Amino acid sequence: DQQVKQNSPSLSVQEGRISILNCDYTNSMFDYFLWYKKYPAEGPTFLISISSIKDKNEDGRFTVFLNKSAKHLSLHIVPSQPGDSAVYFCAASYYNDYKLSFGAGTTVTVRA
Amino acid sequence: DADVTQTPRNRITKTGKRIMLECSQTKGHDRMYWYRQDPGLGLRLIYYSFDVKDINKGEISDGYSVSRQAQAKFSLSLESAIPNQTALYFCATSPGQGASGYTFGSGTRLTVV
């Protein structure tokens, strides 16, 4: 049973607009969350992370929000650019366990 | 050269054949992982190793085995390949102190016919 769920397999957004990707988790032991980005024919690359002691982390155009009570996190990309078209994976781990559990991924397409 | 190199990049094999996927890294990390990616399922952990003498099963290890030949090398074997092992396989490494340090290889696309 998947402990990290991304229920939207795809998202299409116009260039310059906001992209919002959602992720839910079931394991209450998770305390560290990450987003990875993957282009075709490449491996996933780390994008941004957040610890459970925070509810927001920002890095340039990318912001991750964490709602622990709802076991929900989201990734906001503002503004969206054509180079953001990729598959985005949500991942989670817990203290002293460095294995990552991944969601199924969301394919983002940014339209010109 | 890439930090994490996987070979081969693509492979087609027949049912019942033994196949090995290789991974080498230049990051100097102790921890190495094998994941497989399937549509709609994301990345699932097959095996992981926290040092040369440490090998652990992940969530989907049945039908697979691994070998950690050195700190830099971690190989995945399919003892007798079956069609539902057709997938994209990723090797990854991380330093000991944090999960954010995962570095992935470019993947091996394996097709079992």
mmCIF file of C-alpha atoms in Angstrom:
data_model
loop_
_atom_site.group_PDB
_atom_site.id
_atom_site.type_symbol
_atom_site.label_atom_id
_atom_site.label_comp_id
_atom_site.label_asym_id
_atom_site.label_seq_id
_atom_site.Cartn_x
_atom_site.Cartn_y
_atom_site.Cartn_z
ATOM 1 C CA ASP A 1 0.000 0.000 0.000
ATOM 2 C CA GLN A 2 1.475 3.308 -1.085
ATOM 3 C CA GLN A 3 2.243 5.593 1.823
ATOM 4 C CA VAL A 4 2.771 8.634 -0.399
ATOM 5 C CA LYS A 5 0.063 9.480 -2.886
ATOM 6 C CA GLN A 6 -0.091 11.926 -5.749
ATOM 7 C CA ASN A 7 -3.647 11.697 -6.996
ATOM 8 C CA SER A 8 -3.266 13.926 -10.036
ATOM 9 C CA PRO A 9 -1.302 12.134 -12.746
ATOM 10 C CA SER A 10 -1.073 15.231 -14.911
ATOM 11 C CA LEU A 11 -1.352 19.000 -14.819
ATOM 12 C CA SER A 12 -1.427 21.480 -17.691
ATOM 13 C CA VAL A 13 -0.754 25.146 -17.001
ATOM 14 C CA GLN A 14 -0.165 28.248 -19.058
ATOM 15 C CA GLU A 15 3.251 29.851 -19.003
ATOM 16 C CA GLY A 16 3.447 32.550 -16.350
ATOM 17 C CA ARG A 17 0.660 31.051 -14.231
ATOM 18 C CA ILE A 18 0.956 29.150 -10.975
ATOM 19 C CA SER A 19 1.358 25.366 -10.904
ATOM 20 C CA ILE A 20 0.111 23.620 -7.767
ATOM 21 C CA LEU A 21 1.036 19.989 -7.204
ATOM 22 C CA ASN A 22 -0.470 18.044 -4.336
ATOM 23 C CA CYS A 23 0.745 15.109 -2.270
ATOM 24 C CA ASP A 24 -0.835 13.172 0.601
ATOM 25 C CA TYR A 25 0.809 10.717 2.974
ATOM 26 C CA THR A 26 -0.494 8.113 5.387
ATOM 27 C CA ASN A 27 2.495 7.347 7.618
ATOM 28 C CA SER A 28 2.448 9.725 10.595
ATOM 29 C CA MET A 29 6.110 8.884 11.289
ATOM 30 C CA PHE A 30 7.249 10.762 8.188
ATOM 31 C CA ASP A 31 9.051 13.929 9.205
ATOM 32 C CA TYR A 32 10.963 14.950 6.109
ATOM 33 C CA PHE A 33 9.465 15.605 2.705
ATOM 34 C CA LEU A 34 11.032 16.226 -0.661
ATOM 35 C CA TRP A 35 10.116 17.008 -4.222
ATOM 36 C CA TYR A 36 12.077 15.598 -7.142
ATOM 37 C CA LYS A 37 11.867 16.616 -10.777
ATOM 38 C CA LYS A 38 12.438 14.230 -13.655
ATOM 39 C CA TYR A 39 12.986 14.922 -17.329
ATOM 40 C CA PRO A 40 12.666 12.132 -19.946
ATOM 41 C CA ALA A 41 15.736 9.891 -20.223
ATOM 42 C CA GLU A 42 17.197 11.348 -17.030
ATOM 43 C CA GLY A 43 17.133 10.377 -13.390
ATOM 44 C CA PRO A 44 15.129 12.377 -10.835
ATOM 45 C CA THR A 45 16.878 15.427 -9.415
ATOM 46 C CA PHE A 46 16.258 16.994 -6.018
ATOM 47 C CA LEU A 47 14.152 20.156 -6.131
ATOM 48 C CA ILE A 48 13.137 21.256 -2.644
ATOM 49 C CA SER A 49 12.503 19.773 0.781
ATOM 50 C CA ILE A 50 10.765 20.571 4.053
ATOM 51 C CA SER A 51 11.114 19.311 7.588
ATOM 52 C CA SER A 52 8.067 18.611 9.726
ATOM 53 C CA ILE A 53 9.051 21.411 12.104
ATOM 54 C CA LYS A 54 8.210 23.904 9.358
ATOM 55 C CA ASP A 55 5.066 24.571 7.383
ATOM 56 C CA LYS A 56 6.660 26.401 4.472
ATOM 57 C CA ASN A 57 9.933 26.404 2.592
ATOM 58 C CA GLU A 58 10.738 28.633 -0.339
ATOM 59 C CA ASP A 59 13.477 28.483 -2.966
ATOM 60 C CA GLY A 60 13.137 30.962 -5.792
ATOM 61 C CA ARG A 61 10.041 30.135 -7.817
ATOM 62 C CA PHE A 62 9.380 26.975 -5.807
ATOM 63 C CA THR A 63 7.538 26.860 -2.485
ATOM 64 C CA VAL A 64 6.531 23.772 -0.558
ATOM 65 C CA PHE A 65 3.749 23.908 2.026
ATOM 66 C CA LEU A 66 3.201 21.264 4.691
ATOM 67 C CA ASN A 67 -0.035 20.655 6.593
ATOM 68 C CA LYS A 68 0.809 17.998 9.162
ATOM 69 C CA SER A 69 -2.678 17.680 10.586
ATOM 70 C CA ALA A 70 -4.032 16.891 7.133
ATOM 71 C CA LYS A 71 -0.966 14.844 6.152
ATOM 72 C CA HIS A 72 -0.783 16.938 3.014
ATOM 73 C CA LEU A 73 1.892 18.879 1.204
ATOM 74 C CA SER A 74 1.884 20.928 -1.927
ATOM 75 C CA LEU A 75 4.421 22.388 -4.316
ATOM 76 C CA HIS A 76 3.787 25.798 -5.854
ATOM 77 C CA ILE A 77 5.704 26.947 -8.929
ATOM 78 C CA VAL A 78 5.328 30.647 -9.657
ATOM 79 C CA PRO A 79 5.596 31.673 -12.418
ATOM 80 C CA SER A 80 5.566 28.478 -14.437
ATOM 81 C CA GLN A 81 8.064 28.307 -17.280
ATOM 82 C CA PRO A 82 8.365 25.927 -20.256
ATOM 83 C CA GLY A 83 11.453 24.351 -18.693
ATOM 84 C CA ASP A 84 9.297 23.272 -15.748
ATOM 85 C CA SER A 85 7.572 20.692 -17.961
ATOM 86 C CA ALA A 86 8.600 17.435 -16.299
ATOM 87 C CA VAL A 87 7.414 14.700 -13.952
ATOM 88 C CA TYR A 88 7.395 15.729 -10.290
ATOM 89 C CA PHE A 89 7.693 13.148 -7.531
ATOM 90 C CA CYS A 90 6.787 13.719 -3.923
ATOM 91 C CA ALA A 91 8.869 11.703 -1.439
ATOM 92 C CA ALA A 92 9.005 11.221 2.322
ATOM 93 C CA SER A 93 11.206 9.699 4.974
ATOM 94 C CA TYR A 94 11.451 9.597 8.753
ATOM 95 C CA TYR A 95 14.148 10.286 11.291
ATOM 96 C CA ASN A 96 17.224 8.084 10.981
ATOM 97 C CA ASP A 97 15.683 6.093 8.144
ATOM 98 C CA TYR A 98 17.256 7.409 4.986
ATOM 99 C CA LYS A 99 15.106 5.454 2.599
ATOM 100 C CA LEU A 100 12.622 7.474 0.593
ATOM 101 C CA SER A 101 9.015 6.531 -0.167
ATOM 102 C CA PHE A 102 7.819 8.060 -3.425
ATOM 103 C CA GLY A 103 4.484 9.012 -4.882
ATOM 104 C CA ALA A 104 3.409 8.010 -8.379
ATOM 105 C CA GLY A 105 4.384 11.353 -9.886
ATOM 106 C CA THR A 106 2.577 14.220 -11.597
ATOM 107 C CA THR A 107 3.404 15.172 -15.167
ATOM 108 C CA VAL A 108 3.401 18.937 -15.578
ATOM 109 C CA THR A 109 3.046 20.502 -19.002
ATOM 110 C CA VAL A 110 3.581 24.247 -19.307
ATOM 111 C CA ARG A 111 1.857 25.684 -22.385
ATOM 112 C CA ALA A 112 3.283 28.707 -24.174
ATOM 113 C CA ASP B 1 31.447 11.852 -16.250
ATOM 114 C CA ALA B 2 28.166 11.465 -14.425
ATOM 115 C CA ASP B 3 28.189 11.161 -10.637
ATOM 116 C CA VAL B 4 26.101 7.973 -10.842
ATOM 117 C CA THR B 5 26.497 5.798 -13.917
ATOM 118 C CA GLN B 6 24.175 2.988 -14.819
ATOM 119 C CA THR B 7 24.832 0.353 -17.476
ATOM 120 C CA PRO B 8 23.280 -0.644 -19.734
ATOM 121 C CA ARG B 9 20.924 2.240 -20.584
ATOM 122 C CA ASN B 10 18.554 -0.057 -22.419
ATOM 123 C CA ARG B 11 18.221 -3.826 -22.452
ATOM 124 C CA ILE B 12 15.825 -6.307 -23.971
ATOM 125 C CA THR B 13 16.023 -9.816 -22.583
ATOM 126 C CA LYS B 14 14.046 -13.027 -22.767
ATOM 127 C CA THR B 15 11.964 -14.599 -20.045
ATOM 128 C CA GLY B 16 14.056 -16.881 -17.852
ATOM 129 C CA LYS B 17 17.381 -15.221 -18.569
ATOM 130 C CA ARG B 18 19.635 -13.903 -15.827
ATOM 131 C CA ILE B 19 20.548 -10.261 -16.199
ATOM 132 C CA MET B 20 22.700 -7.850 -14.241
ATOM 133 C CA LEU B 21 22.314 -4.095 -14.053
ATOM 134 C CA GLU B 22 25.354 -2.203 -12.896
ATOM 135 C CA CYS B 23 25.765 1.026 -11.006
ATOM 136 C CA SER B 24 28.882 2.953 -10.111
ATOM 137 C CA GLN B 25 29.245 6.277 -8.339
ATOM 138 C CA THR B 26 31.935 8.901 -7.876
ATOM 139 C CA LYS B 27 30.179 10.787 -5.049
ATOM 140 C CA GLY B 28 32.003 8.889 -2.319
ATOM 141 C CA HIS B 29 28.675 8.090 -0.633
ATOM 142 C CA ASP B 30 28.256 5.042 1.565
ATOM 143 C CA ARG B 31 24.544 4.552 0.910
ATOM 144 C CA MET B 32 23.267 3.119 -2.361
ATOM 145 C CA TYR B 33 19.792 2.136 -3.505
ATOM 146 C CA TRP B 34 17.972 0.402 -6.347
ATOM 147 C CA TYR B 35 14.482 1.588 -7.297
ATOM 148 C CA ARG B 36 12.156 0.627 -10.107
ATOM 149 C CA GLN B 37 9.672 2.970 -11.726
ATOM 150 C CA ASP B 38 6.373 1.770 -13.116
ATOM 151 C CA PRO B 39 3.601 3.940 -14.580
ATOM 152 C CA GLY B 40 1.112 4.905 -11.887
ATOM 153 C CA LEU B 41 3.257 3.468 -9.098
ATOM 154 C CA GLY B 42 6.167 5.860 -8.873
ATOM 155 C CA LEU B 43 9.523 4.634 -7.623
ATOM 156 C CA ARG B 44 9.600 1.577 -5.398
ATOM 157 C CA LEU B 45 12.620 0.450 -3.404
ATOM 158 C CA ILE B 46 14.099 -2.926 -4.346
ATOM 159 C CA TYR B 47 17.301 -3.130 -2.260
ATOM 160 C CA TYR B 48 19.554 -0.777 -0.377
ATOM 161 C CA SER B 49 23.010 -0.858 1.133
ATOM 162 C CA PHE B 50 24.385 1.452 3.820
ATOM 163 C CA ASP B 51 27.947 0.225 3.456
ATOM 164 C CA VAL B 52 29.889 -2.536 1.730
ATOM 165 C CA LYS B 53 28.966 -5.137 4.344
ATOM 166 C CA ASP B 54 25.336 -4.082 4.690
ATOM 167 C CA ILE B 55 22.590 -5.249 2.301
ATOM 168 C CA ASN B 56 18.874 -4.821 2.993
ATOM 169 C CA LYS B 57 15.670 -5.749 1.212
ATOM 170 C CA GLY B 58 13.289 -3.043 0.147
ATOM 171 C CA GLU B 59 9.558 -3.301 -0.437
ATOM 172 C CA ILE B 60 9.754 -5.340 -3.663
ATOM 173 C CA SER B 61 12.879 -7.522 -3.452
ATOM 174 C CA ASP B 62 11.371 -10.825 -4.634
ATOM 175 C CA GLY B 63 13.013 -11.992 -7.857
ATOM 176 C CA TYR B 64 16.006 -9.680 -7.399
ATOM 177 C CA SER B 65 19.409 -9.916 -5.755
ATOM 178 C CA VAL B 66 22.208 -7.393 -5.300
ATOM 179 C CA SER B 67 25.937 -7.277 -4.815
ATOM 180 C CA ARG B 68 27.944 -4.424 -3.267
ATOM 181 C CA GLN B 69 31.348 -5.043 -4.772
ATOM 182 C CA ALA B 70 32.896 -1.865 -3.394
ATOM 183 C CA GLN B 71 31.809 1.446 -1.918
ATOM 184 C CA ALA B 72 31.371 2.749 -5.458
ATOM 185 C CA LYS B 73 29.658 -0.250 -7.071
ATOM 186 C CA PHE B 74 26.218 -1.734 -6.486
ATOM 187 C CA SER B 75 24.783 -4.281 -8.936
ATOM 188 C CA LEU B 76 21.231 -5.543 -9.293
ATOM 189 C CA SER B 77 20.525 -9.005 -10.703
ATOM 190 C CA LEU B 78 17.364 -10.565 -11.971
ATOM 191 C CA GLU B 79 17.904 -14.277 -11.425
ATOM 192 C CA SER B 80 15.270 -15.411 -13.901
ATOM 193 C CA ALA B 81 13.655 -12.479 -15.664
ATOM 194 C CA ILE B 82 9.885 -12.370 -16.100
ATOM 195 C CA PRO B 83 7.758 -9.926 -18.145
ATOM 196 C CA ASN B 84 6.381 -8.054 -15.111
ATOM 197 C CA GLN B 85 9.946 -7.000 -14.319
ATOM 198 C CA THR B 86 9.793 -4.783 -17.386
ATOM 199 C CA ALA B 87 10.380 -1.322 -15.922
ATOM 200 C CA LEU B 88 12.731 1.621 -15.608
ATOM 201 C CA TYR B 89 15.393 0.933 -12.978
ATOM 202 C CA PHE B 90 17.221 3.640 -11.074
ATOM 203 C CA CYS B 91 20.280 3.482 -8.895
ATOM 204 C CA ALA B 92 20.785 6.236 -6.323
ATOM 205 C CA THR B 93 23.312 7.236 -3.698
ATOM 206 C CA SER B 94 23.138 9.402 -0.602
ATOM 207 C CA PRO B 95 25.507 10.600 2.117
ATOM 208 C CA GLY B 96 24.956 9.305 5.598
ATOM 209 C CA GLN B 97 23.447 12.409 7.106
ATOM 210 C CA GLY B 98 20.343 13.207 5.154
ATOM 211 C CA ALA B 99 17.778 12.029 2.656
ATOM 212 C CA SER B 100 17.933 15.200 0.576
ATOM 213 C CA GLY B 101 21.279 14.123 -0.803
ATOM 214 C CA TYR B 102 19.929 11.439 -3.126
ATOM 215 C CA THR B 103 21.702 11.457 -6.478
ATOM 216 C CA PHE B 104 20.128 9.290 -9.147
ATOM 217 C CA GLY B 105 21.602 7.681 -12.208
ATOM 218 C CA SER B 106 19.951 8.146 -15.591
ATOM 219 C CA GLY B 107 18.192 4.809 -15.399
ATOM 220 C CA THR B 108 18.145 1.478 -17.200
ATOM 221 C CA ARG B 109 15.112 0.659 -19.293
ATOM 222 C CA LEU B 110 14.625 -3.091 -19.114
ATOM 223 C CA THR B 111 12.193 -5.002 -21.281
ATOM 224 C CA VAL B 112 11.551 -8.698 -20.654
ATOM 225 C CA VAL B 113 9.893 -10.467 -23.586
#
